[in-house]
XYZ file of C-alpha atoms in Angstrom:
122
model
C -28.300 0.361 -13.061
C -29.635 3.683 -14.297
C -27.797 4.387 -17.558
C -28.695 8.075 -17.916
C -25.988 9.383 -15.538
C -23.493 6.994 -17.140
C -24.306 8.357 -20.617
C -23.790 11.877 -19.273
C -20.362 10.852 -17.993
C -19.434 9.403 -21.366
C -20.534 12.574 -23.155
C -18.611 14.779 -20.699
C -15.535 12.608 -21.050
C -15.558 12.459 -24.849
C -16.363 16.146 -25.191
C -13.572 17.077 -22.816
C -11.072 15.045 -24.859
C -12.164 16.855 -28.016
C -11.884 20.278 -26.401
C -8.514 19.370 -24.843
C -7.151 18.321 -28.233
C -8.101 21.684 -29.757
C -6.842 23.661 -26.742
C -3.490 21.866 -26.901
C -2.969 22.883 -30.515
C -4.102 26.474 -29.902
C -1.903 26.893 -26.800
C 1.103 25.435 -28.600
C 0.668 27.806 -31.541
C 0.171 30.812 -29.246
C 3.327 30.029 -27.288
C 5.371 29.472 -30.451
C 4.336 32.810 -32.002
C 5.189 34.697 -28.796
C 1.707 35.339 -27.400
C 2.576 34.137 -23.894
C -0.357 35.757 -22.064
C -2.988 34.306 -24.400
C -1.113 31.000 -24.390
C -1.193 30.908 -20.606
C -4.962 31.446 -20.564
C -5.550 28.645 -23.048
C -3.066 26.455 -21.137
C -5.082 26.949 -17.937
C -8.289 26.026 -19.787
C -6.511 22.895 -21.014
C -5.614 22.026 -17.425
C -9.281 22.418 -16.463
C -10.196 19.980 -19.241
C -7.562 17.569 -17.910
C -9.200 17.622 -14.493
C -12.636 17.015 -16.013
C -11.214 14.150 -18.088
C -9.526 12.562 -15.071
C -12.586 12.824 -12.825
C -15.076 11.592 -15.417
C -12.730 8.830 -16.584
C -12.036 7.576 -13.066
C -15.730 7.675 -12.234
C -16.636 5.699 -15.350
C -13.828 3.244 -14.699
C -14.820 2.444 -11.144
C -18.581 2.521 -11.747
C -18.831 0.587 -14.981
C -15.566 -1.073 -15.964
C -13.770 -1.927 -12.731
C -12.950 -5.464 -13.888
C -11.822 -4.552 -17.428
C -8.013 -4.306 -17.504
C -8.204 -2.647 -20.936
C -9.536 0.584 -19.424
C -6.810 0.665 -16.771
C -4.241 0.583 -19.574
C -6.100 3.400 -21.332
C -6.039 5.431 -18.116
C -2.279 5.030 -17.688
C -1.660 6.020 -21.309
C -3.967 9.032 -20.836
C -1.903 10.197 -17.849
C 1.223 9.844 -20.002
C -0.525 11.976 -22.640
C -1.216 14.643 -20.013
C 2.457 14.646 -19.068
C 3.500 15.036 -22.691
C 1.017 17.897 -23.079
C 2.548 19.727 -20.140
C 6.112 19.076 -21.305
C 5.464 20.236 -24.874
C 3.667 23.381 -23.743
C 6.314 24.125 -21.106
C 9.080 23.893 -23.687
C 7.076 25.959 -26.193
C 6.526 28.599 -23.500
C 10.293 28.830 -22.910
C 10.891 28.886 -26.683
C 12.932 25.682 -26.540
C 12.801 22.865 -29.083
C 9.465 21.215 -28.404
C 8.279 19.748 -31.695
C 9.278 16.214 -30.663
C 7.214 16.357 -27.486
C 4.325 17.922 -29.399
C 4.288 15.238 -32.102
C 4.671 12.524 -29.446
C 1.769 14.021 -27.542
C -0.446 14.065 -30.639
C 0.430 10.414 -31.374
C -0.347 9.341 -27.790
C -3.601 11.351 -27.808
C -4.727 9.623 -30.989
C -3.815 6.275 -29.406
C -5.877 7.078 -26.293
C -8.853 8.126 -28.402
C -8.637 4.933 -30.457
C -8.403 2.892 -27.244
C -11.486 4.683 -25.930
C -13.443 3.665 -29.009
C -12.047 0.122 -28.656
C -10.597 0.100 -32.168
C -7.912 -2.423 -31.230
C -10.215 -4.942 -29.547
C -12.576 -7.215 -31.353
């Protein structure tokens, strides 16, 4: 197996998670302070990062870790994190109470990142 394309996938995946984390916080703040147009632009960039994360993650899963159940669990939790991102930003956009969804999203994102680095498995 040629590991160079696989390393590129890992770098794209990890980098996309980092950018998505920052974009989530920026979009949430923009929506909460009433900058809906700028918030929408950042929200769309976040959605682009979500697509990149899903594609690179699925590719890595099926190419390199198809038999490892641990990564399937990580993928399901990541999809839950995406849902919480959308719910928290949607509520922030409508100026509804969204801090619970936002904090829950941050907690789940940290969990997904820790699962990706295999912190819980020895």
